[in-house]
Coordinates of C-alpha atoms in Angstrom, one line a residue:
Chain E
M141 CA 18.1 80.8 99.8
D142 CA 21.1 79.0 98.6
S143 CA 21.2 81.2 95.6
F144 CA 21.1 84.3 97.8
F145 CA 24.2 83.2 99.7
V146 CA 25.9 82.2 96.6
R147 CA 25.1 85.4 94.9
Y148 CA 25.9 87.6 97.9
R149 CA 28.5 85.4 99.5
N150 CA 31.2 88.1 99.5
I151 CA 29.0 90.5 101.3
V152 CA 27.8 87.9 103.6
V153 CA 31.3 86.8 104.5
L154 CA 32.3 90.3 105.0
L155 CA 29.4 91.1 107.3
V156 CA 30.0 87.9 109.3
I157 CA 33.6 88.6 109.8
L158 CA 32.9 92.2 110.7
L159 CA 30.2 91.2 113.1
A160 CA 32.4 88.7 114.8
Q161 CA 35.1 91.2 115.3
I162 CA 32.8 93.8 116.6
I163 CA 31.4 91.4 119.1
G164 CA 35.0 90.5 120.0
L165 CA 35.7 94.2 120.5
A166 CA 32.6 94.6 122.6
T167 CA 33.8 91.9 125.0
Q168 CA 37.1 93.7 125.5
V169 CA 35.8 97.2 126.3
R170 CA 34.1 97.8 129.5
R171 CA 32.2 100.9 130.8
T172 CA 33.6 102.2 134.0
D173 CA 31.8 103.7 136.9
S174 CA 32.6 107.2 135.6
G175 CA 30.7 106.5 132.4
H176 CA 33.7 106.1 130.2
N177 CA 34.6 103.1 128.1
A178 CA 38.0 101.6 128.6
L179 CA 40.0 98.5 128.0
N180 CA 40.8 96.5 131.0
P181 CA 44.5 96.2 131.0
R182 CA 44.5 94.9 134.6
D183 CA 42.3 92.0 133.7
D184 CA 43.5 89.2 135.8
R185 CA 41.9 86.6 133.7
G186 CA 45.2 86.0 132.0
V187 CA 46.4 86.6 128.5
L188 CA 44.0 86.3 125.6
L189 CA 44.7 83.3 123.6
I190 CA 44.9 85.3 120.4
R191 CA 47.7 87.4 121.8
L192 CA 49.5 84.2 122.9
W193 CA 49.1 82.8 119.4
A194 CA 50.3 86.0 117.8
N195 CA 53.2 86.2 120.1
A196 CA 54.1 82.6 119.5
L197 CA 53.8 83.1 115.8
V198 CA 55.7 86.4 115.5
S199 CA 58.2 86.3 118.3
P200 CA 60.5 83.5 117.1
P201 CA 61.0 84.9 113.7
E202 CA 61.5 88.3 115.2
E203 CA 64.0 87.0 117.6
L204 CA 65.7 85.2 114.8
I205 CA 65.8 88.3 112.7
H206 CA 67.0 90.3 115.7
A207 CA 69.7 87.7 116.4
T208 CA 70.7 87.7 112.8
R209 CA 70.8 91.4 112.7
M210 CA 72.9 91.5 115.9
G211 CA 75.2 88.9 114.4
I212 CA 75.5 90.7 111.2
A213 CA 76.0 93.9 113.1
G214 CA 78.6 92.2 115.2
L215 CA 80.3 90.8 112.1
W216 CA 80.1 94.2 110.5
Q217 CA 81.4 95.9 113.6
N218 CA 84.2 93.3 113.8
Y219 CA 84.9 93.8 110.2
V220 CA 84.9 97.6 110.6
D221 CA 87.0 97.2 113.7
L222 CA 89.3 94.9 111.9
R223 CA 89.6 97.3 109.0
Q224 CA 90.2 100.0 111.5
V225 CA 92.7 97.9 113.3
R226 CA 94.4 97.1 110.0
A227 CA 94.4 100.7 109.0
Q228 CA 95.6 101.7 112.5
N229 CA 98.2 99.0 112.3
Q230 CA 99.4 100.3 109.0
Q231 CA 99.3 103.8 110.4
L232 CA 101.3 102.7 113.4
Q233 CA 103.8 100.9 111.2
Q234 CA 104.2 104.0 109.2
T235 CA 104.6 106.0 112.4
I236 CA 107.3 103.5 113.6
S237 CA 109.1 103.8 110.3
R238 CA 108.9 107.5 110.4
L239 CA 110.1 107.6 114.0
R240 CA 112.9 105.3 113.1
L241 CA 113.9 107.6 110.3
E242 CA 113.7 110.6 112.6
Q243 CA 115.7 108.7 115.2
A244 CA 118.4 107.9 112.7
E245 CA 118.3 111.5 111.5
L246 CA 118.6 112.7 115.1
L247 CA 121.4 110.3 115.7
E248 CA 123.2 111.5 112.6
D249 CA 122.6 115.1 113.6
A250 CA 124.0 114.4 117.1
R251 CA 127.0 112.7 115.6
Q252 CA 127.5 115.6 113.2
G253 CA 127.0 118.0 116.1
Q254 CA 129.7 116.2 118.0
R255 CA 132.0 116.3 115.0
L256 CA 131.3 120.0 114.3
Q257 CA 131.8 120.8 118.0
A258 CA 135.2 119.0 118.0
L259 CA 136.0 120.8 114.7
L260 CA 134.9 124.1 116.1
G261 CA 137.0 123.6 119.2
F262 CA 140.0 122.8 117.1
Q263 CA 139.3 125.7 114.8
E264 CA 139.1 128.1 117.7
K265 CA 142.3 126.8 119.2
Y266 CA 144.3 126.5 116.0
I267 CA 146.7 129.2 115.3
Y268 CA 145.9 129.7 111.7
K269 CA 142.8 131.0 110.2
T270 CA 140.6 128.1 108.9
L271 CA 137.3 127.8 107.0
A272 CA 135.0 124.9 107.8
A273 CA 133.6 123.0 104.8
Q274 CA 131.3 120.1 104.2
V275 CA 132.4 117.2 102.1
F276 CA 129.6 116.3 99.7
G277 CA 131.1 114.2 97.0
S278 CA 134.0 112.3 95.6
S279 CA 135.4 111.3 92.3
G280 CA 133.9 107.9 92.5
S281 CA 137.1 106.3 91.3
E282 CA 139.8 104.5 93.3
Q283 CA 142.4 105.9 90.9
S284 CA 141.5 109.5 91.7
R285 CA 141.3 110.1 95.4
V286 CA 139.7 113.5 95.4
F287 CA 136.6 114.8 97.1
Y288 CA 134.6 117.9 96.8
I289 CA 133.7 120.4 99.5
D290 CA 131.0 123.0 99.6
K291 CA 133.2 126.0 99.7
G292 CA 134.8 127.7 96.7
S293 CA 136.5 130.8 95.5
A294 CA 133.5 132.9 96.7
D295 CA 134.5 131.8 100.2
G296 CA 138.1 132.8 99.8
L297 CA 139.5 129.4 98.8
R298 CA 142.5 129.2 96.6
R299 CA 144.5 126.5 95.0
D300 CA 147.0 124.5 97.2
M301 CA 145.4 125.5 100.4
P302 CA 145.9 122.8 103.0
V303 CA 142.8 120.9 104.1
I304 CA 142.9 119.3 107.6
T305 CA 140.7 118.0 110.3
A306 CA 141.1 118.0 114.0
D307 CA 142.8 114.7 113.7
G308 CA 145.3 115.5 111.0
I309 CA 146.0 116.6 107.5
V310 CA 143.6 115.5 104.7
G311 CA 144.8 117.0 101.5
K312 CA 145.1 120.2 99.6
V313 CA 142.7 122.2 97.4
R314 CA 143.2 121.4 93.8
D315 CA 140.6 123.0 91.6
V316 CA 138.6 125.9 93.0
F317 CA 135.1 126.6 91.6
P318 CA 132.9 129.5 92.6
R319 CA 130.9 127.6 95.2
T320 CA 132.8 124.3 95.5
A321 CA 136.3 123.0 95.4
Q322 CA 138.1 119.8 94.6
V323 CA 140.5 118.5 97.3
L324 CA 143.3 116.1 96.4
A325 CA 143.6 113.7 99.3
I326 CA 147.0 113.0 100.7
N327 CA 146.6 109.3 99.9
D328 CA 146.4 109.9 96.2
Q329 CA 149.4 108.8 94.2
T330 CA 149.9 112.2 92.8
S331 CA 149.8 113.9 96.2
G332 CA 152.9 114.8 98.1
A333 CA 153.7 116.4 101.4
G334 CA 156.9 117.0 103.4
V335 CA 156.8 115.1 106.6
I336 CA 159.1 114.4 109.5
L337 CA 159.2 111.5 111.8
A338 CA 158.6 113.0 115.3
T339 CA 161.1 110.9 117.2
T340 CA 163.9 110.2 114.8
R341 CA 163.6 113.5 113.1
I342 CA 163.9 111.8 109.7
R343 CA 162.4 113.8 106.9
G344 CA 160.7 112.3 103.9
I345 CA 158.0 112.8 101.3
L346 CA 154.6 111.5 102.0
R347 CA 152.5 110.2 99.2
G348 CA 149.8 107.6 98.5
D349 CA 150.2 104.3 96.8
A350 CA 147.9 102.4 94.5
A351 CA 145.9 101.0 97.4
G352 CA 145.4 104.3 99.0
Q353 CA 147.9 103.8 101.7
L354 CA 150.1 106.5 102.9
E355 CA 153.8 106.0 102.7
V356 CA 156.9 108.0 103.3
V357 CA 159.3 107.2 100.5
D358 CA 163.0 107.6 99.8
I359 CA 164.1 107.1 103.4
T360 CA 167.5 105.6 104.2
A361 CA 167.1 102.4 106.1
D362 CA 167.2 103.2 109.8
E363 CA 166.6 100.8 112.6
R364 CA 165.3 103.5 114.9
I365 CA 162.1 103.8 112.9
K366 CA 159.6 101.9 114.9
P367 CA 155.8 101.4 114.4
G368 CA 153.8 103.8 116.3
E369 CA 156.1 106.8 115.8
P370 CA 154.2 109.9 115.1
V371 CA 154.6 111.5 111.7
L372 CA 154.2 115.3 111.4
T373 CA 154.3 117.7 108.6
A374 CA 157.7 119.2 108.1
G375 CA 156.5 122.5 106.7
G376 CA 158.9 122.5 103.8
D377 CA 156.4 121.8 101.0
M378 CA 154.9 125.3 101.1
V379 CA 151.5 123.8 101.5
F380 CA 151.1 122.3 105.0
P381 CA 152.2 124.2 108.0
R382 CA 154.8 122.3 110.1
G383 CA 153.8 120.3 113.1
L384 CA 150.4 119.0 111.9
P385 CA 149.8 115.4 112.6
V386 CA 149.9 113.1 109.6
G387 CA 149.6 109.7 111.2
V388 CA 151.7 107.1 112.9
V389 CA 154.2 104.7 111.5
E390 CA 152.4 101.4 110.8
K391 CA 155.3 99.4 109.4
V392 CA 158.6 99.8 107.6
V393 CA 159.1 97.9 104.3
P394 CA 162.1 97.8 102.1
D395 CA 162.0 99.9 99.0
P396 CA 161.7 97.4 96.1
E397 CA 163.5 99.8 93.8
Q398 CA 166.3 100.9 95.9
D399 CA 168.2 98.6 98.2
S400 CA 169.3 100.9 100.9
F401 CA 166.0 102.7 101.2
V402 CA 162.8 101.8 102.9
D403 CA 159.2 102.9 102.6
V404 CA 157.5 103.8 105.8
I405 CA 153.8 102.9 105.7
V406 CA 151.8 105.5 107.7
K407 CA 148.4 105.0 109.2
P408 CA 146.7 108.3 108.6
A409 CA 145.5 110.3 111.6
A410 CA 142.4 111.5 109.8
H411 CA 139.7 109.2 108.6
L412 CA 140.3 109.7 104.9
N413 CA 137.5 107.4 103.9
R414 CA 134.9 108.9 106.2
L415 CA 135.3 112.6 105.8
D416 CA 132.3 114.7 106.5
E417 CA 133.6 118.1 107.7
V418 CA 137.0 119.5 107.0
L419 CA 138.9 122.7 107.7
V420 CA 140.7 124.6 105.0
I421 CA 143.6 126.7 106.2
T422 CA 143.0 130.0 104.4
S423 CA 145.7 132.0 106.0
T424 CA 149.0 131.1 107.6
E425 CA 149.1 134.4 109.5
P426 CA 149.4 133.4 113.2
R427 CA 146.1 133.9 114.9
F428 CA 146.1 133.8 118.6
P429 CA 143.2 133.1 120.8
P430 CA 141.8 136.0 122.9
Q431 CA 143.8 135.1 125.9
G432 CA 146.9 134.5 123.9
Q433 CA 146.4 137.8 122.1
R434 CA 146.1 139.6 125.5
D435 CA 149.2 137.9 126.6
L436 CA 151.0 139.0 123.5
D437 CA 149.8 142.5 123.8
T438 CA 151.0 142.5 127.4
S439 CA 154.3 141.2 126.4
Q440 CA 154.6 143.8 123.7
A441 CA 153.6 146.4 126.2
L442 CA 156.3 145.2 128.6
D443 CA 158.8 145.2 125.8
G444 CA 157.9 148.8 125.1
A445 CA 158.3 149.7 128.8
Q446 CA 161.6 148.0 128.9
A447 CA 162.8 149.9 125.8
A448 CA 161.6 153.1 127.4
A449 CA 163.4 152.3 130.6
I450 CA 166.6 151.6 128.6
A451 CA 166.1 154.9 126.8
E452 CA 165.6 156.6 130.1
Q453 CA 168.8 155.0 131.4
Q454 CA 170.7 156.1 128.4
K455 CA 169.4 159.6 128.7
A456 CA 170.3 159.7 132.4
A457 CA 173.8 158.3 131.5
Q458 CA 174.2 161.0 129.0
I459 CA 173.1 163.7 131.4
T460 CA 175.5 162.3 134.0
A461 CA 178.3 162.2 131.4
E462 CA 177.7 165.8 130.6
R463 CA 177.8 166.8 134.2
L464 CA 180.9 164.8 135.1
P465 CA 184.4 165.8 134.0
N466 CA 184.8 164.9 130.5
L467 CA 187.2 162.0 129.8
V468 CA 187.7 163.4 126.3
E469 CA 190.0 166.3 126.2
P470 CA 189.1 168.5 123.3
N471 CA 192.5 169.9 123.0
V472 CA 194.4 166.6 123.1
P473 CA 195.0 164.6 120.0
P474 CA 193.0 161.3 119.8
D475 CA 196.0 159.1 120.3
Q476 CA 196.9 161.0 123.4
Q477 CA 193.5 161.0 124.9
P478 CA 193.4 159.6 128.4
L479 CA 190.9 157.0 127.3
N480 CA 193.5 155.7 124.8
D481 CA 196.2 155.5 127.4
T482 CA 197.0 151.8 127.8
S483 CA 199.6 152.4 130.5
P484 CA 198.6 151.2 134.0
P485 CA 196.4 153.8 135.4
N486 CA 198.3 153.7 138.8
P487 CA 201.9 152.8 138.2
M488 CA 203.7 151.4 141.2
A489 CA 205.5 154.3 142.9
Q490 CA 208.5 153.9 145.1
P491 CA 207.3 154.2 148.6
P492 CA 209.0 156.9 150.6
Q493 CA 211.8 155.7 152.7
P494 CA 210.9 155.5 156.3
L495 CA 212.6 157.7 158.7
H496 CA 213.0 154.8 161.1
P497 CA 212.8 151.6 159.3
D498 CA 211.6 148.6 161.3
Q499 CA 210.8 145.1 160.7
F500 CA 207.6 146.1 159.0
S501 CA 209.2 148.5 156.6
P502 CA 209.1 147.4 153.0
S503 CA 212.8 147.2 152.8
S504 CA 213.0 145.0 155.8
V505 CA 211.0 142.2 154.3
T506 CA 213.7 141.7 151.7
D507 CA 216.5 139.4 152.5
Q508 CA 219.8 140.9 153.4
G509 CA 222.0 141.2 150.4
S510 CA 219.1 140.5 148.1
D511 CA 216.6 142.7 146.3
Q512 CA 214.0 140.1 146.2
P513 CA 211.3 140.5 148.8
A514 CA 211.0 137.9 151.3
P515 CA 208.0 135.7 151.3
A516 CA 205.1 136.8 153.4
G517 CA 205.4 133.9 155.7
S518 CA 208.8 134.8 156.6
A519 CA 207.9 138.2 157.8
T520 CA 207.2 137.0 161.3
P521 CA 208.3 138.6 164.5
R522 CA 210.2 135.5 165.3
A523 CA 212.5 136.3 162.4
Q524 CA 213.2 139.7 163.7
S525 CA 216.6 140.6 165.4
P526 CA 216.6 141.7 169.0
G527 CA 218.2 144.9 168.0
Q528 CA 215.3 145.8 165.7
T529 CA 212.9 144.9 168.5
K530 CA 214.4 147.5 170.7
Q531 CA 213.8 150.2 168.2
S532 CA 210.1 149.9 168.2
P533 CA 209.2 151.9 171.3
A534 CA 211.0 154.8 169.8
V535 CA 208.6 155.0 166.9
P536 CA 205.3 156.6 167.8
T537 CA 202.5 154.7 166.3
Q538 CA 199.1 155.9 165.6
P539 CA 196.9 154.5 168.4
S540 CA 193.9 152.5 167.3
P541 CA 190.5 153.9 167.9
Q542 CA 189.6 151.0 170.1
R543 CA 192.3 151.8 172.5
S544 CA 191.4 155.4 172.9
P545 CA 188.7 154.9 175.6
R546 CA 191.1 153.0 177.7
R547 CA 193.7 155.8 177.4
N548 CA 191.2 158.4 178.2
P549 CA 188.9 157.0 180.8
Chain G
M1342 CA 26.9 90.7 80.6
S1343 CA 29.1 92.9 82.7
L1344 CA 29.2 90.3 85.4
L1345 CA 30.1 87.6 82.9
G1346 CA 32.7 90.0 81.5
A1347 CA 34.0 90.6 84.9
D1348 CA 34.2 87.0 85.8
F1349 CA 35.9 86.2 82.5
R1350 CA 38.5 88.9 83.1
R1351 CA 38.9 87.7 86.7
D1352 CA 39.5 84.2 85.6
L1353 CA 42.0 85.3 83.1
E1354 CA 44.1 87.6 85.3
I1355 CA 43.8 85.8 88.6
R1356 CA 47.2 85.2 90.2
R1357 CA 48.1 82.0 91.9
Y1358 CA 50.8 81.5 94.4
P1359 CA 52.4 78.5 96.2
I1360 CA 50.6 77.7 99.3
L1361 CA 53.6 78.6 101.5
I1362 CA 53.6 82.1 100.1
Y1363 CA 50.2 82.7 101.7
V1364 CA 51.8 81.8 105.0
F1365 CA 55.3 83.0 104.7
V1366 CA 54.6 86.5 103.2
P1367 CA 52.0 87.6 105.7
L1368 CA 54.0 86.2 108.6
T1369 CA 57.1 88.0 107.3
A1370 CA 55.0 91.2 107.1
L1371 CA 53.9 90.8 110.7
V1372 CA 57.4 90.1 111.9
L1373 CA 58.9 93.0 110.0
Q1374 CA 56.1 95.3 111.2
A1375 CA 56.9 94.3 114.7
W1376 CA 60.6 94.5 114.3
L1377 CA 61.4 97.5 112.0
P1378 CA 59.9 100.2 114.2
R1379 CA 62.5 99.4 116.8
I1380 CA 65.1 100.3 114.2
L1381 CA 63.4 103.2 112.5
G1382 CA 62.1 104.8 115.6
N1383 CA 59.7 107.6 114.8
F1384 CA 59.9 107.1 111.1
D1385 CA 57.7 103.9 111.0
W1386 CA 55.3 105.4 108.5
F1387 CA 54.2 102.1 107.0
D1388 CA 51.9 99.2 107.6
L1389 CA 53.2 96.1 105.9
P1390 CA 50.2 93.9 106.8
F1391 CA 48.0 96.5 105.1
V1392 CA 50.2 96.4 102.0
I1393 CA 50.2 92.6 101.9
T1394 CA 46.4 92.6 102.4
V1395 CA 45.9 94.9 99.4
Y1396 CA 48.4 92.9 97.3
F1397 CA 46.8 89.6 97.8
A1398 CA 43.3 91.1 97.4
L1399 CA 44.2 92.7 94.2
G1400 CA 46.1 89.7 93.0
R1401 CA 43.6 87.0 93.9
R1402 CA 40.6 89.3 92.9
S1403 CA 38.6 87.5 95.5
P1404 CA 36.7 89.6 98.0
I1405 CA 36.3 86.7 100.3
Q1406 CA 40.0 85.9 100.3
G1407 CA 40.8 89.5 100.6
T1408 CA 38.4 89.8 103.5
L1409 CA 39.8 86.8 105.3
M1410 CA 43.4 87.9 104.6
G1411 CA 42.7 91.4 106.0
A1412 CA 40.9 90.0 109.0
V1413 CA 43.6 87.6 109.9
L1414 CA 46.4 90.1 109.5
G1415 CA 44.5 92.8 111.3
I1416 CA 43.7 90.6 114.2
F1417 CA 47.2 89.4 114.6
E1418 CA 48.4 92.9 114.3
D1419 CA 46.0 93.9 117.1
A1420 CA 47.1 90.9 119.1
L1421 CA 50.7 92.1 119.0
S1422 CA 49.7 95.4 120.4
H1423 CA 48.1 96.3 123.7
H1424 CA 45.0 97.7 122.0
A1425 CA 41.7 96.0 121.6
I1426 CA 41.8 93.1 119.3
G1427 CA 39.7 93.6 116.2
V1428 CA 40.3 97.3 115.4
N1429 CA 42.8 96.7 112.7
G1430 CA 41.0 93.5 112.0
I1431 CA 37.9 95.3 111.0
A1432 CA 39.8 98.0 109.1
K1433 CA 41.8 95.5 107.1
T1434 CA 38.8 93.3 106.5
V1435 CA 37.1 96.2 104.8
V1436 CA 40.3 97.1 103.0
G1437 CA 40.7 93.6 101.7
F1438 CA 37.2 93.4 100.6
L1439 CA 37.3 96.7 98.8
A1440 CA 40.7 96.1 97.2
A1441 CA 39.5 92.7 95.8
S1442 CA 36.3 94.3 94.7
V1443 CA 38.1 97.1 92.9
G1444 CA 40.7 94.8 91.4
V1445 CA 37.9 92.9 89.7
R1446 CA 36.7 96.0 87.9
I1447 CA 39.9 98.0 87.1
D1448 CA 43.3 97.3 85.8
V1449 CA 45.5 97.3 88.8
E1450 CA 48.7 96.6 86.9
N1451 CA 49.2 100.3 86.4
H1452 CA 51.6 101.7 88.9
I1453 CA 49.9 105.0 89.4
I1454 CA 46.6 103.2 90.0
R1455 CA 48.3 101.0 92.6
L1456 CA 49.8 104.1 94.3
V1457 CA 46.5 105.9 94.3
L1458 CA 44.6 102.8 95.4
N1459 CA 47.0 102.1 98.3
F1460 CA 47.0 105.7 99.3
L1461 CA 43.2 105.9 99.4
L1462 CA 42.8 102.5 101.1
S1463 CA 45.3 103.5 103.7
L1464 CA 43.5 106.6 104.5
L1465 CA 40.3 104.6 104.7
S1466 CA 41.9 102.1 107.0
S1467 CA 43.1 104.9 109.3
A1468 CA 39.6 106.4 109.2
I1469 CA 38.0 103.1 110.2
C1470 CA 40.4 102.6 113.1
I1471 CA 39.7 106.1 114.4
F1472 CA 36.0 105.6 113.9
I1473 CA 36.1 102.3 115.9
Y1474 CA 38.2 103.7 118.6
R1475 CA 36.5 107.0 119.2
V1476 CA 32.9 106.2 118.1
L1477 CA 32.3 102.5 118.3
L1478 CA 34.4 101.8 121.4
G1479 CA 34.2 105.3 122.9
L1480 CA 37.9 105.3 123.8
D1481 CA 40.2 108.2 124.1
F1482 CA 42.3 107.9 121.0
A1483 CA 44.7 110.7 120.0
W1484 CA 45.6 110.9 116.4
Q1485 CA 47.3 113.3 114.0
W1486 CA 46.3 113.7 110.4
Q1487 CA 49.9 114.2 109.4
T1488 CA 50.8 110.9 110.8
E1489 CA 48.0 109.2 108.9
L1490 CA 49.0 111.1 105.8
F1491 CA 52.6 110.0 106.0
L1492 CA 51.4 106.5 106.7
A1493 CA 49.4 106.5 103.6
I1494 CA 52.3 107.8 101.5
G1495 CA 54.6 105.3 103.0
N1496 CA 52.2 102.4 102.3
S1497 CA 51.9 103.6 98.7
V1498 CA 55.6 103.8 98.2
I1499 CA 56.3 100.5 99.7
A1500 CA 53.5 99.0 97.6
A1501 CA 55.0 100.4 94.5
V1502 CA 58.3 98.7 95.3
L1503 CA 57.0 95.5 96.9
F1504 CA 54.3 94.5 94.4
P1505 CA 56.7 93.8 91.5
L1506 CA 58.8 91.8 93.8
L1507 CA 55.9 89.8 95.0
N1508 CA 54.7 89.3 91.5
R1509 CA 57.8 87.2 91.0
L1510 CA 56.5 84.7 93.5
Q1511 CA 53.3 83.9 91.6
V1512 CA 52.9 80.6 89.8
R1513 CA 53.4 80.9 86.0
E1514 CA 51.1 78.6 84.1

């Protein structure tokens, strides 16, 4: 018997275990009234102990795994979020940097727009034809104060054309290239411009010194020159039109080389160190704004009408002269023409002698025994003789018109 | 002679593991079997207690130990479900016994043999369960052969991956 179990112990164990489980199954399944087998899920006898054990055995590790998984997932999510936040932060930083650049660009554009607007306003009002240009470079040397503009010979620029801004003169075109041009600034030592002090009307030559300052040189010392006096172009240098602002007198210093002369340091009106846009005067032909041009046309039209009126008057005078007696006698020599007669046109004729002289007769006003006429004040009735007074009723006088109605009622 | 030969080969190729492995690995299989379906959803085509049963049965080459391992894992697997306790127990008891019995007679170190053996034993386990539910217990039990087929394939693949890993846990003499 022992050898049987030993020999077939595997099968025996298998069968025993299977049998035990089958019996266990049989205790769990019940046959219902309808003849069907079913588990009894609503068994109120409580939980099977084996289920309790299984749950107690599996649930803690499962909860641990779940918690670990959730923790890892949370960490991963946090990591991902952190990475996303970091990436988002970098993206936002880049956005901020980009927006700052854009803001700076917009600000610069706005400033440039304001400058261009001011320049355009000046250009439209300025009497001479100008060409706007952009300053894009310089010589890069303090010894050569030149800058380059983006307009050249293709745009009509020529050498020695004046370059200005709305604030004042800047320089003159020096070398002209097809698309660009080099402008010599007025504060260069080799530059020169004729200027005049606006108040004292003192003329001088403007040039730059080694430090880039503007100075008017070779001016006789004059106490009237005061700081703040405007300096304008004189127009005599054949480059700058007269009347353009150059700057204001900053100070007056003695000329170190000549005793009786002074150098007038000028603060430039234009920002020579911060030039962005300039105007090149391309033509000095006066150019009027539309309203001014209309006014000029109107003036010219009025001048024409006035000339026409004068012509009409002359024509009328000629016609009148032809119709009136001619003052020029064709048969009389020129020296005997009436127009050439210098004698008084109406020589004093001797008045006819009155038939009955009285106190009012011309001869009566003369003193007796003298040919000189008596003064007008003396010809008064009180000076008359009684005999002469008696003669007056004998002279019939022409009655005045005012008396006629009374004589003929 | 053949029995002696079989016993001799079994004694030579028997695998031994630390005692904790016999507790930790089946418990881990039960826990993962209960936890992974929550993550994988409808793609839980595997039965880790079945794979562990087959592994230890093949490794130990002891039908009794295979039977006991299958019975315990199956019963605990049933206990974690709402089904009758003993269905998987019976199925895995049979699987453990057969795996150990086959492992005594053939070389189970070959990967293809392992795949085929797991595939066939998985189908057998499914058949036993269906048989118990529908015939022995007379319960309404719906099943799909595709699901059982995928389950067998999944068990075979997992066994092919897991067996070499578990081999590292054995005691080297």
